PDB file of C-alpha atoms and ligand atoms in Angstrom:
ATOM      1  CA  UNK A   1       8.092  23.543   7.637  1.00 52.00           C
ATOM      2  CA  UNK A   2       9.396  21.012  10.829  1.00 64.00           C
ATOM      3  CA  UNK A   3       6.845  19.306  10.042  1.00 72.00           C
ATOM      4  CA  UNK A   4       7.638  18.788   6.238  1.00 72.00           C
ATOM      5  CA  UNK A   5      11.533  18.324   6.470  1.00 72.00           C
ATOM      6  CA  UNK A   6      10.810  15.703  10.006  1.00 77.00           C
ATOM      7  CA  UNK A   7       8.745  13.968   6.863  1.00 79.00           C
ATOM      8  CA  UNK A   8      10.477  14.143   4.184  1.00 74.00           C
ATOM      9  CA  UNK A   9      14.362  14.530   5.916  1.00 79.00           C
ATOM     10  CA  UNK A  10      14.122  12.276   8.469  1.00 85.00           C
ATOM     11  CA  UNK A  11      16.445  11.397  10.889  1.00 87.00           C
ATOM     12  CA  UNK A  12      19.017   8.344  10.615  1.00 89.00           C
ATOM     13  CA  UNK A  13      16.930   4.794  11.200  1.00 91.00           C
ATOM     14  CA  UNK A  14      17.176   3.152  14.483  1.00 92.00           C
ATOM     15  CA  UNK A  15      15.975   0.023  12.962  1.00 97.00           C
ATOM     16  CA  UNK A  16      17.952  -2.097   9.823  1.00 96.00           C
ATOM     17  CA  UNK A  17      16.784  -4.510   7.645  1.00 97.00           C
ATOM     18  CA  UNK A  18      19.221  -6.861   9.478  1.00 97.00           C
ATOM     19  CA  UNK A  19      16.686  -6.922  12.643  1.00 97.00           C
ATOM     20  CA  UNK A  20      13.759  -8.740  10.514  1.00 98.00           C
ATOM     21  CA  UNK A  21      13.580 -11.894  11.858  1.00 97.00           C
ATOM     22  CA  UNK A  22      13.132 -15.559   9.971  1.00 98.00           C
ATOM     23  CA  UNK A  23      10.048 -15.638   7.857  1.00 98.00           C
ATOM     24  CA  UNK A  24      10.496 -19.438   6.800  1.00 98.00           C
ATOM     25  CA  UNK A  25       6.725 -20.703   6.327  1.00 97.00           C
ATOM     26  CA  UNK A  26       5.401 -17.169   6.183  1.00 98.00           C
ATOM     27  CA  UNK A  27       3.547 -16.742   2.981  1.00 98.00           C
ATOM     28  CA  UNK A  28       3.313 -12.939   1.935  1.00 98.00           C
ATOM     29  CA  UNK A  29       1.534 -10.406  -1.032  1.00 98.00           C
ATOM     30  CA  UNK A  30       3.133  -7.596  -2.239  1.00 98.00           C
ATOM     31  CA  UNK A  31       1.108  -5.313  -4.727  1.00 98.00           C
ATOM     32  CA  UNK A  32       3.135  -3.690  -7.169  1.00 96.00           C
ATOM     33  CA  UNK A  33       6.162  -5.072  -6.700  1.00 93.00           C
ATOM     34  CA  UNK A  34       7.755  -5.599 -10.109  1.00 92.00           C
ATOM     35  CA  UNK A  35      10.073  -2.071  -9.598  1.00 91.00           C
ATOM     36  CA  UNK A  36      10.457   0.782  -6.745  1.00 91.00           C
ATOM     37  CA  UNK A  37       9.854  -0.250  -3.452  1.00 93.00           C
ATOM     38  CA  UNK A  38       7.702  -3.219  -3.844  1.00 96.00           C
ATOM     39  CA  UNK A  39      10.559  -4.533  -5.497  1.00 97.00           C
ATOM     40  CA  UNK A  40      13.373  -3.948  -2.652  1.00 97.00           C
ATOM     41  CA  UNK A  41      10.812  -5.845  -0.221  1.00 98.00           C
ATOM     42  CA  UNK A  42      10.442  -8.520  -1.841  1.00 98.00           C
ATOM     43  CA  UNK A  43      14.296  -8.506  -1.735  1.00 98.00           C
ATOM     44  CA  UNK A  44      14.512  -8.546   1.484  1.00 98.00           C
ATOM     45  CA  UNK A  45      11.591 -10.862   2.394  1.00 98.00           C
ATOM     46  CA  UNK A  46      13.346 -13.770  -0.012  1.00 98.00           C
ATOM     47  CA  UNK A  47      16.425 -13.241   1.983  1.00 98.00           C
ATOM     48  CA  UNK A  48      14.661 -13.906   5.381  1.00 98.00           C
ATOM     49  CA  UNK A  49      13.009 -17.251   3.408  1.00 98.00           C
ATOM     50  CA  UNK A  50       9.335 -15.794   3.509  1.00 98.00           C
ATOM     51  CA  UNK A  51       7.290 -17.284   0.345  1.00 98.00           C
ATOM     52  CA  UNK A  52       6.392 -14.039  -1.619  1.00 98.00           C
ATOM     53  CA  UNK A  53       3.633 -13.525  -3.737  1.00 98.00           C
ATOM     54  CA  UNK A  54       4.487 -10.343  -6.656  1.00 98.00           C
ATOM     55  CA  UNK A  55       1.079  -9.248  -7.265  1.00 98.00           C
ATOM     56  CA  UNK A  56       1.246  -7.125 -10.633  1.00 98.00           C
ATOM     57  CA  UNK A  57      -0.007  -6.464 -14.063  1.00 97.00           C
ATOM     58  CA  UNK A  58       2.761  -7.236 -16.077  1.00 96.00           C
ATOM     59  CA  UNK A  59       3.705 -10.946 -16.503  1.00 97.00           C
ATOM     60  CA  UNK A  60       6.667 -10.108 -18.613  1.00 97.00           C
ATOM     61  CA  UNK A  61       7.730  -7.158 -16.052  1.00 97.00           C
ATOM     62  CA  UNK A  62       7.334  -9.743 -13.233  1.00 98.00           C
ATOM     63  CA  UNK A  63       9.223 -12.655 -14.624  1.00 98.00           C
ATOM     64  CA  UNK A  64      11.900  -9.971 -15.256  1.00 98.00           C
ATOM     65  CA  UNK A  65      11.595  -8.911 -11.408  1.00 98.00           C
ATOM     66  CA  UNK A  66      11.579 -12.157 -10.053  1.00 98.00           C
ATOM     67  CA  UNK A  67      14.824 -13.552 -12.420  1.00 98.00           C
ATOM     68  CA  UNK A  68      17.022 -10.230 -10.824  1.00 98.00           C
ATOM     69  CA  UNK A  69      15.606 -10.786  -7.439  1.00 98.00           C
ATOM     70  CA  UNK A  70      16.674 -14.750  -7.795  1.00 98.00           C
ATOM     71  CA  UNK A  71      20.013 -13.791  -8.783  1.00 98.00           C
ATOM     72  CA  UNK A  72      20.293 -11.968  -5.874  1.00 97.00           C
ATOM     73  CA  UNK A  73      19.009 -13.728  -3.060  1.00 98.00           C
ATOM     74  CA  UNK A  74      18.910 -17.612  -4.430  1.00 98.00           C
ATOM     75  CA  UNK A  75      15.019 -17.828  -3.984  1.00 98.00           C
ATOM     76  CA  UNK A  76      11.938 -17.454  -6.356  1.00 98.00           C
ATOM     77  CA  UNK A  77       9.008 -14.850  -5.984  1.00 98.00           C
ATOM     78  CA  UNK A  78       5.910 -16.200  -7.432  1.00 98.00           C
ATOM     79  CA  UNK A  79       3.771 -13.906 -10.327  1.00 98.00           C
ATOM     80  CA  UNK A  80       0.162 -13.160  -8.961  1.00 98.00           C
ATOM     81  CA  UNK A  81      -1.667 -11.696 -11.951  1.00 98.00           C
ATOM     82  CA  UNK A  82      -3.294  -8.479 -10.384  1.00 98.00           C
ATOM     83  CA  UNK A  83      -4.457  -5.200 -12.106  1.00 98.00           C
ATOM     84  CA  UNK A  84      -5.959  -3.218  -9.105  1.00 98.00           C
ATOM     85  CA  UNK A  85      -7.627  -0.923 -11.922  1.00 98.00           C
ATOM     86  CA  UNK A  86     -10.143  -3.612 -12.828  1.00 98.00           C
ATOM     87  CA  UNK A  87     -12.335  -4.991  -9.775  1.00 98.00           C
ATOM     88  CA  UNK A  88     -12.767  -8.110 -11.758  1.00 97.00           C
ATOM     89  CA  UNK A  89      -9.009  -8.818 -12.301  1.00 97.00           C
ATOM     90  CA  UNK A  90      -8.841  -8.535  -7.942  1.00 98.00           C
ATOM     91  CA  UNK A  91     -11.132 -11.055  -7.791  1.00 98.00           C
ATOM     92  CA  UNK A  92      -9.716 -13.321 -10.295  1.00 98.00           C
ATOM     93  CA  UNK A  93      -6.663 -12.737  -8.533  1.00 98.00           C
ATOM     94  CA  UNK A  94      -7.803 -13.743  -5.019  1.00 98.00           C
ATOM     95  CA  UNK A  95      -9.363 -16.806  -6.536  1.00 98.00           C
ATOM     96  CA  UNK A  96      -5.976 -18.022  -8.524  1.00 98.00           C
ATOM     97  CA  UNK A  97      -4.151 -17.239  -5.309  1.00 98.00           C
ATOM     98  CA  UNK A  98      -7.016 -19.220  -3.380  1.00 98.00           C
ATOM     99  CA  UNK A  99      -5.938 -22.238  -5.164  1.00 98.00           C
ATOM    100  CA  UNK A 100      -2.679 -22.406  -4.188  1.00 98.00           C
ATOM    101  CA  UNK A 101      -2.166 -21.386  -0.696  1.00 98.00           C
ATOM    102  CA  UNK A 102      -4.634 -21.755   2.605  1.00 98.00           C
ATOM    103  CA  UNK A 103      -2.832 -18.865   4.426  1.00 98.00           C
ATOM    104  CA  UNK A 104      -1.291 -15.184   4.258  1.00 98.00           C
ATOM    105  CA  UNK A 105       0.645 -14.037   6.925  1.00 98.00           C
ATOM    106  CA  UNK A 106       1.251 -10.582   5.740  1.00 98.00           C
ATOM    107  CA  UNK A 107      -0.234  -8.291   2.473  1.00 98.00           C
ATOM    108  CA  UNK A 108       1.391  -5.551   1.758  1.00 98.00           C
ATOM    109  CA  UNK A 109      -0.699  -2.821  -0.142  1.00 98.00           C
ATOM    110  CA  UNK A 110       2.106  -0.809  -2.234  1.00 98.00           C
ATOM    111  CA  UNK A 111       1.121  -0.579  -5.861  1.00 96.00           C
ATOM    112  CA  UNK A 112       0.642   2.876  -6.469  1.00 93.00           C
ATOM    113  CA  UNK A 113      -0.223   5.075  -9.604  1.00 90.00           C
ATOM    114  CA  UNK A 114       0.325   9.286  -9.427  1.00 85.00           C
ATOM    115  CA  UNK A 115      -0.116  12.295 -11.373  1.00 78.00           C
ATOM    116  CA  UNK A 116      -1.695  10.263 -13.530  1.00 83.00           C
ATOM    117  CA  UNK A 117      -3.264  11.906 -16.766  1.00 87.00           C
ATOM    118  CA  UNK A 118      -6.426  13.250 -15.768  1.00 88.00           C
ATOM    119  CA  UNK A 119      -8.261  11.514 -18.733  1.00 91.00           C
ATOM    120  CA  UNK A 120      -7.506   8.567 -17.098  1.00 94.00           C
ATOM    121  CA  UNK A 121      -9.905   6.530 -15.258  1.00 97.00           C
ATOM    122  CA  UNK A 122     -10.389   2.686 -14.169  1.00 97.00           C
ATOM    123  CA  UNK A 123     -12.774  -0.252 -15.906  1.00 97.00           C
ATOM    124  CA  UNK A 124     -15.266   0.552 -14.016  1.00 97.00           C
ATOM    125  CA  UNK A 125     -14.524   4.257 -14.685  1.00 97.00           C
ATOM    126  CA  UNK A 126     -13.505   5.343 -11.143  1.00 98.00           C
ATOM    127  CA  UNK A 127     -10.484   8.232 -10.916  1.00 97.00           C
ATOM    128  CA  UNK A 128      -7.584   6.366 -11.645  1.00 97.00           C
ATOM    129  CA  UNK A 129      -5.829   6.714  -8.550  1.00 96.00           C
ATOM    130  CA  UNK A 130      -8.504   6.683  -6.285  1.00 97.00           C
ATOM    131  CA  UNK A 131     -10.178   3.260  -7.842  1.00 98.00           C
ATOM    132  CA  UNK A 132      -6.280   1.769  -8.221  1.00 98.00           C
ATOM    133  CA  UNK A 133      -4.792   3.025  -5.078  1.00 98.00           C
ATOM    134  CA  UNK A 134      -7.346   2.758  -2.716  1.00 98.00           C
ATOM    135  CA  UNK A 135     -10.220   0.985  -3.944  1.00 98.00           C
ATOM    136  CA  UNK A 136      -8.492  -1.591  -5.494  1.00 98.00           C
ATOM    137  CA  UNK A 137      -6.776  -2.689  -2.694  1.00 98.00           C
ATOM    138  CA  UNK A 138      -9.654  -2.068  -0.678  1.00 98.00           C
ATOM    139  CA  UNK A 139     -11.324  -4.825  -2.631  1.00 98.00           C
ATOM    140  CA  UNK A 140      -8.239  -6.927  -2.827  1.00 98.00           C
ATOM    141  CA  UNK A 141      -7.919  -6.754   1.327  1.00 98.00           C
ATOM    142  CA  UNK A 142     -11.456  -7.998   1.928  1.00 98.00           C
ATOM    143  CA  UNK A 143     -11.337 -10.431  -0.309  1.00 98.00           C
ATOM    144  CA  UNK A 144      -8.032 -11.763   1.064  1.00 98.00           C
ATOM    145  CA  UNK A 145      -9.579 -11.154   5.001  1.00 98.00           C
ATOM    146  CA  UNK A 146     -11.054 -14.685   5.745  1.00 98.00           C
ATOM    147  CA  UNK A 147      -7.685 -16.007   4.770  1.00 98.00           C
ATOM    148  CA  UNK A 148      -6.127 -13.400   6.682  1.00 98.00           C
ATOM    149  CA  UNK A 149      -8.387 -14.107   9.745  1.00 98.00           C
ATOM    150  CA  UNK A 150      -7.992 -18.419   9.989  1.00 98.00           C
ATOM    151  CA  UNK A 151      -3.973 -17.739   9.364  1.00 98.00           C
ATOM    152  CA  UNK A 152      -3.998 -15.505  12.176  1.00 98.00           C
ATOM    153  CA  UNK A 153      -5.345 -18.835  14.784  1.00 97.00           C
ATOM    154  CA  UNK A 154      -2.527 -20.410  13.646  1.00 97.00           C
ATOM    155  CA  UNK A 155       0.483 -17.946  14.293  1.00 97.00           C
ATOM    156  CA  UNK A 156       2.495 -17.795  17.536  1.00 95.00           C
ATOM    157  CA  UNK A 157       0.997 -14.506  18.822  1.00 95.00           C
ATOM    158  CA  UNK A 158      -2.456 -14.983  16.881  1.00 97.00           C
ATOM    159  CA  UNK A 159      -1.776 -11.989  14.253  1.00 98.00           C
ATOM    160  CA  UNK A 160      -1.719 -11.440  11.081  1.00 98.00           C
ATOM    161  CA  UNK A 161      -0.446  -8.016   9.165  1.00 98.00           C
ATOM    162  CA  UNK A 162      -2.135  -5.882   6.849  1.00 98.00           C
ATOM    163  CA  UNK A 163       0.625  -2.597   5.537  1.00 98.00           C
ATOM    164  CA  UNK A 164      -0.660   0.272   3.999  1.00 98.00           C
ATOM    165  CA  UNK A 165       2.014   2.418   2.050  1.00 97.00           C
ATOM    166  CA  UNK A 166       0.381   5.842   2.406  1.00 96.00           C
ATOM    167  CA  UNK A 167       2.432   9.308   1.610  1.00 92.00           C
ATOM    168  CA  UNK A 168       3.124  12.292   3.114  1.00 89.00           C
ATOM    169  CA  UNK A 169       0.546  13.773  -0.096  1.00 89.00           C
ATOM    170  CA  UNK A 170      -2.234  12.874   1.844  1.00 91.00           C
ATOM    171  CA  UNK A 171      -1.674  16.452   3.298  1.00 88.00           C
ATOM    172  CA  UNK A 172      -2.875  17.834  -0.314  1.00 85.00           C
ATOM    173  CA  UNK A 173      -5.862  16.342   0.663  1.00 86.00           C
ATOM    174  CA  UNK A 174      -7.922  18.616   3.700  1.00 80.00           C
ATOM    175  CA  UNK A 175     -10.738  15.656   3.539  1.00 89.00           C
ATOM    176  CA  UNK A 176     -12.570  12.908   0.901  1.00 94.00           C
ATOM    177  CA  UNK A 177     -14.300  14.545  -1.881  1.00 95.00           C
ATOM    178  CA  UNK A 178     -16.620  11.729  -2.378  1.00 97.00           C
ATOM    179  CA  UNK A 179     -18.334  13.452  -5.965  1.00 96.00           C
ATOM    180  CA  UNK A 180     -14.637  13.328  -7.239  1.00 97.00           C
ATOM    181  CA  UNK A 181     -14.758   9.522  -7.335  1.00 97.00           C
ATOM    182  CA  UNK A 182     -16.149   9.519 -10.798  1.00 97.00           C
ATOM    183  CA  UNK A 183     -15.976  12.210 -13.472  1.00 96.00           C
ATOM    184  CA  UNK A 184     -17.739  15.046 -12.900  1.00 96.00           C
ATOM    185  CA  UNK A 185     -17.141  19.105 -11.918  1.00 96.00           C
ATOM    186  CA  UNK A 186     -15.950  18.081  -8.356  1.00 95.00           C
ATOM    187  CA  UNK A 187     -12.912  16.308  -9.971  1.00 96.00           C
ATOM    188  CA  UNK A 188     -12.316  18.532 -12.985  1.00 95.00           C
ATOM    189  CA  UNK A 189     -11.807  21.352 -10.640  1.00 94.00           C
ATOM    190  CA  UNK A 190      -8.934  19.217  -8.115  1.00 94.00           C
ATOM    191  CA  UNK A 191      -5.242  18.874  -9.791  1.00 90.00           C
ATOM    192  CA  UNK A 192      -3.827  15.449 -10.358  1.00 88.00           C
ATOM    193  CA  UNK A 193      -1.233  15.746  -7.028  1.00 87.00           C
ATOM    194  CA  UNK A 194      -4.671  16.978  -5.039  1.00 92.00           C
ATOM    195  CA  UNK A 195      -6.368  13.278  -6.038  1.00 94.00           C
ATOM    196  CA  UNK A 196      -3.199  11.384  -5.542  1.00 93.00           C
ATOM    197  CA  UNK A 197      -3.215  13.032  -2.231  1.00 93.00           C
ATOM    198  CA  UNK A 198      -6.951  12.393  -1.972  1.00 96.00           C
ATOM    199  CA  UNK A 199      -6.187   8.190  -2.778  1.00 97.00           C
ATOM    200  CA  UNK A 200      -3.570   8.073  -0.150  1.00 96.00           C
ATOM    201  CA  UNK A 201      -5.414   9.613   2.590  1.00 96.00           C
ATOM    202  CA  UNK A 202      -8.067   6.685   1.428  1.00 97.00           C
ATOM    203  CA  UNK A 203      -5.014   4.205   2.167  1.00 98.00           C
ATOM    204  CA  UNK A 204      -4.911   5.679   5.876  1.00 97.00           C
ATOM    205  CA  UNK A 205      -8.389   5.918   6.414  1.00 97.00           C
ATOM    206  CA  UNK A 206      -8.864   2.157   5.135  1.00 98.00           C
ATOM    207  CA  UNK A 207      -5.977   1.200   6.994  1.00 98.00           C
ATOM    208  CA  UNK A 208      -7.305   2.724  10.197  1.00 97.00           C
ATOM    209  CA  UNK A 209     -11.005   0.952   9.637  1.00 97.00           C
ATOM    210  CA  UNK A 210      -9.729  -2.379   9.328  1.00 98.00           C
ATOM    211  CA  UNK A 211      -8.302  -1.791  12.624  1.00 97.00           C
ATOM    212  CA  UNK A 212     -10.706  -0.763  14.504  1.00 96.00           C
ATOM    213  CA  UNK A 213     -13.441  -3.514  12.788  1.00 97.00           C
ATOM    214  CA  UNK A 214     -10.367  -6.623  13.221  1.00 98.00           C
ATOM    215  CA  UNK A 215      -8.488  -6.165  15.684  1.00 97.00           C
ATOM    216  CA  UNK A 216     -10.102  -8.101  17.576  1.00 97.00           C
ATOM    217  CA  UNK A 217      -9.956 -11.037  14.906  1.00 98.00           C
ATOM    218  CA  UNK A 218      -6.030 -11.218  15.195  1.00 98.00           C
ATOM    219  CA  UNK A 219      -5.612  -8.269  11.942  1.00 98.00           C
ATOM    220  CA  UNK A 220      -2.646  -5.830  12.819  1.00 98.00           C
ATOM    221  CA  UNK A 221      -3.379  -2.836  10.355  1.00 98.00           C
ATOM    222  CA  UNK A 222      -0.720  -0.206   9.840  1.00 98.00           C
ATOM    223  CA  UNK A 223      -0.174   2.588   7.017  1.00 98.00           C
ATOM    224  CA  UNK A 224       2.994   4.517   6.321  1.00 97.00           C
ATOM    225  CA  UNK A 225       4.699   7.298   4.782  1.00 94.00           C
ATOM    226  CA  UNK A 226       7.990   5.256   2.935  1.00 93.00           C
ATOM    227  CA  UNK A 227       9.545   8.485   2.587  1.00 89.00           C
ATOM    228  CA  UNK A 228      10.566  10.794  -0.401  1.00 80.00           C
ATOM    229  CA  UNK A 229      11.909   8.064  -2.965  1.00 73.00           C
ATOM    230  CA  UNK A 230      13.488   7.603  -5.914  1.00 64.00           C
ATOM    231  CA  UNK A 231      10.779   5.426  -7.649  1.00 58.00           C
ATOM    232  CA  UNK A 232       8.964   4.973 -10.610  1.00 54.00           C
ATOM    233  CA  UNK A 233       5.722   6.432  -9.290  1.00 55.00           C
ATOM    234  CA  UNK A 234       6.407  10.024 -10.928  1.00 58.00           C
ATOM    235  CA  UNK A 235       6.603   8.306 -14.532  1.00 54.00           C
ATOM    236  CA  UNK A 236       3.556  10.360 -15.331  1.00 56.00           C
ATOM    237  CA  UNK A 237       4.929  13.536 -13.458  1.00 58.00           C
ATOM    238  CA  UNK A 238       3.392  16.684 -15.087  1.00 58.00           C
ATOM    239  CA  UNK A 239       6.619  18.081 -15.959  1.00 63.00           C
ATOM    240  CA  UNK A 240       9.725  17.962 -16.356  1.00 64.00           C
ATOM    241  CA  UNK A 241      10.663  19.309 -13.375  1.00 62.00           C
ATOM    242  CA  UNK A 242       9.084  16.357 -11.170  1.00 62.00           C
ATOM    243  CA  UNK A 243      10.422  14.242 -13.465  1.00 62.00           C
ATOM    244  CA  UNK A 244      14.073  15.689 -12.637  1.00 61.00           C
ATOM    245  CA  UNK A 245      12.978  16.533  -9.223  1.00 61.00           C
ATOM    246  CA  UNK A 246      12.650  12.258  -8.806  1.00 59.00           C
ATOM    247  CA  UNK A 247      16.083  11.847  -9.994  1.00 59.00           C
ATOM    248  CA  UNK A 248      17.997  14.616  -7.884  1.00 58.00           C
ATOM    249  CA  UNK A 249      16.720  15.011  -4.851  1.00 59.00           C
ATOM    250  CA  UNK A 250      14.772  12.117  -3.486  1.00 69.00           C
ATOM    251  CA  UNK A 251      15.927   8.574  -1.048  1.00 78.00           C
ATOM    252  CA  UNK A 252      16.712   5.357  -3.098  1.00 79.00           C
ATOM    253  CA  UNK A 253      14.414   2.242  -3.145  1.00 81.00           C
ATOM    254  CA  UNK A 254      16.138   0.562  -0.273  1.00 85.00           C
ATOM    255  CA  UNK A 255      15.387   3.523   2.425  1.00 88.00           C
ATOM    256  CA  UNK A 256      11.921   3.648   1.340  1.00 91.00           C
ATOM    257  CA  UNK A 257      10.975  -0.315   1.867  1.00 95.00           C
ATOM    258  CA  UNK A 258      12.719   0.128   5.402  1.00 96.00           C
ATOM    259  CA  UNK A 259       9.438   1.470   6.810  1.00 97.00           C
ATOM    260  CA  UNK A 260       7.149  -1.373   5.195  1.00 98.00           C
ATOM    261  CA  UNK A 261       9.205  -4.117   6.187  1.00 98.00           C
ATOM    262  CA  UNK A 262       9.151  -2.612  10.130  1.00 98.00           C
ATOM    263  CA  UNK A 263       5.435  -2.260  10.150  1.00 98.00           C
ATOM    264  CA  UNK A 264       5.576  -5.993   8.591  1.00 98.00           C
ATOM    265  CA  UNK A 265       8.122  -7.674  10.423  1.00 98.00           C
ATOM    266  CA  UNK A 266       9.069  -6.074  13.690  1.00 98.00           C
ATOM    267  CA  UNK A 267       7.846  -7.380  16.720  1.00 97.00           C
ATOM    268  CA  UNK A 268       7.443  -4.481  18.563  1.00 96.00           C
ATOM    269  CA  UNK A 269       5.300  -3.573  15.460  1.00 97.00           C
ATOM    270  CA  UNK A 270       1.958  -5.153  16.556  1.00 97.00           C
ATOM    271  CA  UNK A 271       1.438  -2.422  19.040  1.00 96.00           C
ATOM    272  CA  UNK A 272       0.366   0.415  15.777  1.00 97.00           C
ATOM    273  CA  UNK A 273      -2.667  -0.963  14.923  1.00 97.00           C
ATOM    274  CA  UNK A 274      -4.732   1.817  13.641  1.00 97.00           C
ATOM    275  CA  UNK A 275      -1.605   3.509  13.462  1.00 97.00           C
ATOM    276  CA  UNK A 276       0.608   5.585  10.674  1.00 96.00           C
ATOM    277  CA  UNK A 277       4.372   5.418  10.361  1.00 97.00           C
ATOM    278  CA  UNK A 278       6.657   7.844   9.314  1.00 95.00           C
ATOM    279  CA  UNK A 279       9.985   7.278   7.940  1.00 93.00           C
ATOM    280  CA  UNK A 280      12.579   5.369   8.983  1.00 93.00           C
ATOM    281  CA  UNK A 281      10.803   2.939  10.830  1.00 96.00           C
ATOM    282  CA  UNK A 282       9.091   5.764  13.636  1.00 95.00           C
ATOM    283  CA  UNK A 283       6.362   6.091  14.853  1.00 95.00           C
ATOM    284  CA  UNK A 284       5.199  10.375  15.086  1.00 91.00           C
ATOM    285  CA  UNK A 285       1.600  10.954  17.194  1.00 87.00           C
ATOM    286  CA  UNK A 286       1.076  13.892  15.273  1.00 83.00           C
ATOM    287  CA  UNK A 287       1.028  11.739  11.458  1.00 86.00           C
ATOM    288  CA  UNK A 288      -2.066  11.968   9.948  1.00 86.00           C
ATOM    289  CA  UNK A 289      -3.587  15.079  10.619  1.00 81.00           C
ATOM    290  CA  UNK A 290      -6.471  15.391  12.601  1.00 81.00           C
ATOM    291  CA  UNK A 291      -9.034  14.697   9.796  1.00 84.00           C
ATOM    292  CA  UNK A 292      -7.576  11.355   8.806  1.00 87.00           C
ATOM    293  CA  UNK A 293      -7.238  10.208  12.065  1.00 84.00           C
ATOM    294  CA  UNK A 294     -11.721  10.929  12.397  1.00 87.00           C
ATOM    295  CA  UNK A 295     -13.749   7.822  13.202  1.00 89.00           C
ATOM    296  CA  UNK A 296     -16.781   9.007  11.213  1.00 91.00           C
ATOM    297  CA  UNK A 297     -14.374   9.834   8.238  1.00 90.00           C
ATOM    298  CA  UNK A 298     -12.606   6.062   8.451  1.00 93.00           C
ATOM    299  CA  UNK A 299     -16.363   4.587   8.831  1.00 95.00           C
ATOM    300  CA  UNK A 300     -18.251   6.745   6.093  1.00 96.00           C
ATOM    301  CA  UNK A 301     -15.072   5.772   3.057  1.00 97.00           C
ATOM    302  CA  UNK A 302     -15.565   1.978   4.407  1.00 98.00           C
ATOM    303  CA  UNK A 303     -19.333   1.848   3.730  1.00 98.00           C
ATOM    304  CA  UNK A 304     -18.809   3.916   0.062  1.00 98.00           C
ATOM    305  CA  UNK A 305     -16.128   1.166  -0.964  1.00 98.00           C
ATOM    306  CA  UNK A 306     -18.275  -1.897   0.125  1.00 98.00           C
ATOM    307  CA  UNK A 307     -21.377  -0.401  -2.026  1.00 97.00           C
ATOM    308  CA  UNK A 308     -19.202  -0.609  -4.611  1.00 97.00           C
ATOM    309  CA  UNK A 309     -17.657  -3.593  -4.758  1.00 97.00           C
ATOM    310  CA  UNK A 310     -21.430  -5.395  -4.298  1.00 95.00           C
ATOM    311  CA  UNK A 311     -21.583  -6.438  -7.520  1.00 90.00           C
ATOM    312  CA  UNK A 312     -18.507  -8.343  -7.752  1.00 91.00           C
ATOM    313  CA  UNK A 313     -18.591 -10.137  -4.773  1.00 81.00           C
TER     314      UNK A 313
HETATM  315  C1  NAG B   1      -5.737  -3.101 -16.186  1.00 77.49           C
HETATM  316  O1  NAG B   1      -7.317  -2.686 -16.631  1.00 77.49           O
HETATM  317  C2  NAG B   1      -7.135  -1.196 -17.226  1.00 77.49           C
HETATM  318  C3  NAG B   1      -8.731  -1.020 -17.064  1.00 77.49           C
HETATM  319  O2  NAG B   1      -9.388  -1.796 -17.227  1.00 77.49           O
HETATM  320  C4  NAG B   1      -6.538  -1.609 -18.713  1.00 77.49           C
HETATM  321  O3  NAG B   1      -7.135  -0.626 -19.267  1.00 77.49           O
HETATM  322  C5  NAG B   1      -5.156  -1.629 -18.667  1.00 77.49           C
HETATM  323  O4  NAG B   1      -4.880  -2.504 -20.029  1.00 77.49           O
HETATM  324  C6  NAG B   1      -5.082  -3.277 -18.031  1.00 77.49           C
HETATM  325  N1  NAG B   1      -3.611  -3.308 -17.487  1.00 77.49           N
HETATM  326  C7  NAG B   1      -3.101  -4.893 -17.759  1.00 77.49           C
HETATM  327  C8  NAG B   1      -1.725  -5.035 -18.009  1.00 77.49           C
HETATM  328  O5  NAG B   1      -4.157  -5.462 -18.154  1.00 77.49           O
END
């Protein structure tokens, strides 16, 4: 219970967005950023002079958000079409980005779908939550790695950052069930919340493996729980109650963006490579759970995902 309270009703933050350094000259991608904590993340990055790509599915929604943020900050984010539930779209999105940019300083793997109807699958037939939240972000990151690594050579501290928005819900997943990533009896037995938790556990495992494989090439990879945030994440909420909870209990999006902005921009966070941060902007060594910290599990998931994207490289 204490653990639940510490994660979901955390103490007041000691770090604030006023401490974000000037980001002029930095190129940043934020996935799923036309709404919620992604949009607020973009707002803060723009205020601190970064060049920000809003990588989202809908051009129409992106343009509305870009307009709104321009009115607030005077700066304009750039739309990048990305549909994480289709590996072919991920590939063309990266090609599009690389036509415009040669550098990438920060990648926010922020997008997420939660507790989606169970009959929904990705274009390649994966469970929608695993396929979008975990596998889609894996492929996006791997395709951007050469650019991230070459950018690291040019930065003052020879580092770039990849930040993965996971969730406390990873505790709903005692271990990854590889046979539930596609349709079948193993998946049918799991609840939407367990499948969501599994996709969020996948974010942490992937982040940790990235850190262990690429830290010597300047990659800093950090995962985190943003806090229990009021957002569109529960828009597919299974019951009226979840939808009501979403509005009644949870913290506002400004706070939800705080921990990932901290991970991505605070100078001291380069020490948290392969670590998981808790709200608000804290490192709690007992998080995430032990299975998720197991290097065998991280390697297993990486190798599985590597195989899945082979045909799209
Ligand atoms: C994203 O891809 C999924 C899976 O193919 C598809 O059902 C959906 O319509 C696509 N969304 C957009 C906005 O392109």
